[in-house]
Amino acid sequence: MADAAALWISEHLAERIRAHGAETYPHECCGALLGRDASAVLESDRGKGTLTSSREILQLFPLVNRRDDSPRNRFSVTAEDVRAAEKAAGQQGLEVVGWYHSHPDHPARPSEYDRDHAWPWYSYIIVSVQNGAPLDMTSWRLDDDRAEFSPEGIEIRHRAAV
Amino acid sequence: MPVRVMIPSPLRPYAGKRDSAEFNARTVGEALGHLTTEFADLRKHLFTEDGKLRSFVNVYVNDEDIRYLAKENTPTKDGDTISIIPSIAGGGN
């Protein structure tokens, strides 16, 4: 759906995601991305042309990984946690535009398990944490047909988010 | 007064950008059936190919999880609100 998806995030928030991944290593971390999605505006501006999507992360909502059985390679956010994240976003005039999690000692690429448990529209940020040190950070969106994820460019804002 | 199904943000692009839809339905399964008939592109994001609700898709009737009621056979009455809330899951390998 999004031919030119871009996800804006401040340097500070990007660093907090990396730090969360390092903090929970060797377990996976997870959290919600709160922000604004501008794709509707851009779509109306562009009429029926190519869809372009842009969204900005303005706040994080760190969550506890509920997967006690295999937290090194799985994470789980309960529906109650999702509702709490949506409530927190709504109180600030934002919405939950995606989720982040870490891949301890694994590349920052979505797994089949990630794909099976995803919805389109959401941005899925993955940070790779190797030997406790956060490395690559990528973002992905599930395609409409659920067949695969498409990469979403992360644009770092080197100033405080407005 | 029919049953109202709330459509979560990620699925609105597949439902004419609507945030809710109303249907006459006697059960949750009927309501979801009407929803995915009217908006066919929604179906694959809610149900598996063999027609089962995806494991990470949670459905509530007036804040009650249907897993603890009668699942998709949970009866509905006029004025009920059905919510669809995902669990978020994933992992490295």
PDB file of N, CA and C in Angstrom, chain A residues 48-85:
ATOM      1  N   LYS A  48      -5.759  10.598  -6.486  1.00  0.00           N
ATOM      2  CA  LYS A  48      -5.761   9.143  -6.625  1.00  0.00           C
ATOM      3  C   LYS A  48      -4.429   8.631  -7.153  1.00  0.00           C
ATOM      4  N   GLY A  49      -3.401   9.414  -7.016  1.00  0.00           N
ATOM      5  CA  GLY A  49      -2.082   8.996  -7.499  1.00  0.00           C
ATOM      6  C   GLY A  49      -1.441   7.991  -6.569  1.00  0.00           C
ATOM      7  N   THR A  50      -0.159   7.861  -6.692  1.00  0.00           N
ATOM      8  CA  THR A  50       0.602   6.916  -5.888  1.00  0.00           C
ATOM      9  C   THR A  50       0.468   7.256  -4.409  1.00  0.00           C
ATOM     10  N   LEU A  51       0.197   6.244  -3.617  1.00  0.00           N
ATOM     11  CA  LEU A  51       0.074   6.480  -2.190  1.00  0.00           C
ATOM     12  C   LEU A  51       1.454   6.702  -1.578  1.00  0.00           C
ATOM     13  N   THR A  52       1.539   7.708  -0.787  1.00  0.00           N
ATOM     14  CA  THR A  52       2.770   7.958  -0.054  1.00  0.00           C
ATOM     15  C   THR A  52       2.396   8.055   1.412  1.00  0.00           C
ATOM     16  N   SER A  53       3.173   7.441   2.236  1.00  0.00           N
ATOM     17  CA  SER A  53       2.828   7.411   3.642  1.00  0.00           C
ATOM     18  C   SER A  53       3.974   7.963   4.466  1.00  0.00           C
ATOM     19  N   SER A  54       3.628   8.751   5.466  1.00  0.00           N
ATOM     20  CA  SER A  54       4.650   9.284   6.352  1.00  0.00           C
ATOM     21  C   SER A  54       4.062   9.346   7.755  1.00  0.00           C
ATOM     22  N   ARG A  55       4.834   8.924   8.708  1.00  0.00           N
ATOM     23  CA  ARG A  55       4.347   8.978  10.087  1.00  0.00           C
ATOM     24  C   ARG A  55       5.500   9.320  11.012  1.00  0.00           C
ATOM     25  N   GLU A  56       5.128   9.866  12.153  1.00  0.00           N
ATOM     26  CA  GLU A  56       6.170  10.272  13.102  1.00  0.00           C
ATOM     27  C   GLU A  56       5.900   9.660  14.466  1.00  0.00           C
ATOM     28  N   ILE A  57       6.942   9.110  15.034  1.00  0.00           N
ATOM     29  CA  ILE A  57       6.865   8.581  16.393  1.00  0.00           C
ATOM     30  C   ILE A  57       7.175   9.724  17.353  1.00  0.00           C
ATOM     31  N   LEU A  58       6.267   9.969  18.277  1.00  0.00           N
ATOM     32  CA  LEU A  58       6.455  11.079  19.205  1.00  0.00           C
ATOM     33  C   LEU A  58       6.646  10.616  20.640  1.00  0.00           C
ATOM     34  N   GLN A  59       6.336   9.350  20.886  1.00  0.00           N
ATOM     35  CA  GLN A  59       6.513   8.842  22.234  1.00  0.00           C
ATOM     36  C   GLN A  59       6.584   7.316  22.201  1.00  0.00           C
ATOM     37  N   LEU A  60       7.255   6.751  23.188  1.00  0.00           N
ATOM     38  CA  LEU A  60       7.291   5.293  23.328  1.00  0.00           C
ATOM     39  C   LEU A  60       6.438   4.873  24.511  1.00  0.00           C
ATOM     40  N   PHE A  61       5.945   3.667  24.440  1.00  0.00           N
ATOM     41  CA  PHE A  61       5.199   3.087  25.551  1.00  0.00           C
ATOM     42  C   PHE A  61       5.816   1.708  25.808  1.00  0.00           C
ATOM     43  N   PRO A  62       6.927   1.682  26.583  1.00  0.00           N
ATOM     44  CA  PRO A  62       7.613   0.399  26.816  1.00  0.00           C
ATOM     45  C   PRO A  62       6.700  -0.589  27.532  1.00  0.00           C
ATOM     46  N   LEU A  63       6.808  -1.850  27.148  1.00  0.00           N
ATOM     47  CA  LEU A  63       5.947  -2.876  27.724  1.00  0.00           C
ATOM     48  C   LEU A  63       6.800  -4.037  28.228  1.00  0.00           C
ATOM     49  N   VAL A  64       6.169  -4.859  29.040  1.00  0.00           N
ATOM     50  CA  VAL A  64       6.833  -6.061  29.562  1.00  0.00           C
ATOM     51  C   VAL A  64       6.573  -7.204  28.595  1.00  0.00           C
ATOM     52  N   ASN A  65       7.641  -7.922  28.243  1.00  0.00           N
ATOM     53  CA  ASN A  65       7.482  -9.109  27.407  1.00  0.00           C
ATOM     54  C   ASN A  65       6.764 -10.183  28.220  1.00  0.00           C
ATOM     55  N   ARG A  66       5.563 -10.566  27.767  1.00  0.00           N
ATOM     56  CA  ARG A  66       4.752 -11.536  28.522  1.00  0.00           C
ATOM     57  C   ARG A  66       5.108 -12.986  28.213  1.00  0.00           C
ATOM     58  N   ARG A  67       6.054 -13.205  27.293  1.00  0.00           N
ATOM     59  CA  ARG A  67       6.410 -14.587  26.953  1.00  0.00           C
ATOM     60  C   ARG A  67       7.441 -15.110  27.942  1.00  0.00           C
ATOM     61  N   ASP A  68       6.965 -15.685  29.052  1.00  0.00           N
ATOM     62  CA  ASP A  68       7.875 -16.224  30.056  1.00  0.00           C
ATOM     63  C   ASP A  68       8.547 -17.511  29.588  1.00  0.00           C
ATOM     64  N   ASP A  69       7.908 -18.230  28.660  1.00  0.00           N
ATOM     65  CA  ASP A  69       8.423 -19.552  28.283  1.00  0.00           C
ATOM     66  C   ASP A  69       9.627 -19.478  27.345  1.00  0.00           C
ATOM     67  N   SER A  70       9.676 -18.475  26.447  1.00  0.00           N
ATOM     68  CA  SER A  70      10.838 -18.384  25.547  1.00  0.00           C
ATOM     69  C   SER A  70      11.134 -16.921  25.212  1.00  0.00           C
ATOM     70  N   PRO A  71      11.492 -16.152  26.251  1.00  0.00           N
ATOM     71  CA  PRO A  71      11.672 -14.707  26.052  1.00  0.00           C
ATOM     72  C   PRO A  71      12.905 -14.339  25.238  1.00  0.00           C
ATOM     73  N   ARG A  72      13.793 -15.336  24.978  1.00  0.00           N
ATOM     74  CA  ARG A  72      14.986 -15.017  24.186  1.00  0.00           C
ATOM     75  C   ARG A  72      14.680 -14.886  22.706  1.00  0.00           C
ATOM     76  N   ASN A  73      13.621 -15.552  22.246  1.00  0.00           N
ATOM     77  CA  ASN A  73      13.327 -15.457  20.816  1.00  0.00           C
ATOM     78  C   ASN A  73      11.845 -15.210  20.534  1.00  0.00           C
ATOM     79  N   ARG A  74      11.107 -14.805  21.540  1.00  0.00           N
ATOM     80  CA  ARG A  74       9.702 -14.479  21.342  1.00  0.00           C
ATOM     81  C   ARG A  74       9.337 -13.298  22.229  1.00  0.00           C
ATOM     82  N   PHE A  75       8.358 -12.505  21.760  1.00  0.00           N
ATOM     83  CA  PHE A  75       7.780 -11.512  22.652  1.00  0.00           C
ATOM     84  C   PHE A  75       6.275 -11.551  22.476  1.00  0.00           C
ATOM     85  N   SER A  76       5.600 -11.109  23.498  1.00  0.00           N
ATOM     86  CA  SER A  76       4.141 -11.080  23.444  1.00  0.00           C
ATOM     87  C   SER A  76       3.628  -9.866  24.203  1.00  0.00           C
ATOM     88  N   VAL A  77       2.697  -9.191  23.591  1.00  0.00           N
ATOM     89  CA  VAL A  77       2.005  -8.055  24.202  1.00  0.00           C
ATOM     90  C   VAL A  77       0.527  -8.436  24.253  1.00  0.00           C
ATOM     91  N   THR A  78      -0.027  -8.476  25.455  1.00  0.00           N
ATOM     92  CA  THR A  78      -1.414  -8.923  25.585  1.00  0.00           C
ATOM     93  C   THR A  78      -2.390  -7.865  25.061  1.00  0.00           C
ATOM     94  N   ALA A  79      -3.609  -8.303  24.825  1.00  0.00           N
ATOM     95  CA  ALA A  79      -4.641  -7.363  24.377  1.00  0.00           C
ATOM     96  C   ALA A  79      -4.851  -6.262  25.415  1.00  0.00           C
ATOM     97  N   GLU A  80      -4.696  -6.617  26.697  1.00  0.00           N
ATOM     98  CA  GLU A  80      -4.856  -5.605  27.757  1.00  0.00           C
ATOM     99  C   GLU A  80      -3.755  -4.546  27.639  1.00  0.00           C
ATOM    100  N   ASP A  81      -2.540  -5.006  27.332  1.00  0.00           N
ATOM    101  CA  ASP A  81      -1.440  -4.053  27.136  1.00  0.00           C
ATOM    102  C   ASP A  81      -1.695  -3.184  25.900  1.00  0.00           C
ATOM    103  N   VAL A  82      -2.241  -3.800  24.865  1.00  0.00           N
ATOM    104  CA  VAL A  82      -2.557  -3.026  23.651  1.00  0.00           C
ATOM    105  C   VAL A  82      -3.565  -1.936  23.990  1.00  0.00           C
ATOM    106  N   ARG A  83      -4.573  -2.315  24.782  1.00  0.00           N
ATOM    107  CA  ARG A  83      -5.585  -1.318  25.170  1.00  0.00           C
ATOM    108  C   ARG A  83      -4.962  -0.209  26.016  1.00  0.00           C
ATOM    109  N   ALA A  84      -4.048  -0.580  26.906  1.00  0.00           N
ATOM    110  CA  ALA A  84      -3.386   0.431  27.745  1.00  0.00           C
ATOM    111  C   ALA A  84      -2.575   1.387  26.871  1.00  0.00           C
ATOM    112  N   ALA A  85      -1.897   0.835  25.863  1.00  0.00           N
ATOM    113  CA  ALA A  85      -1.111   1.686  24.960  1.00  0.00           C
ATOM    114  C   ALA A  85      -2.027   2.619  24.171  1.00  0.00           C
TER     115      ALA A  85
END
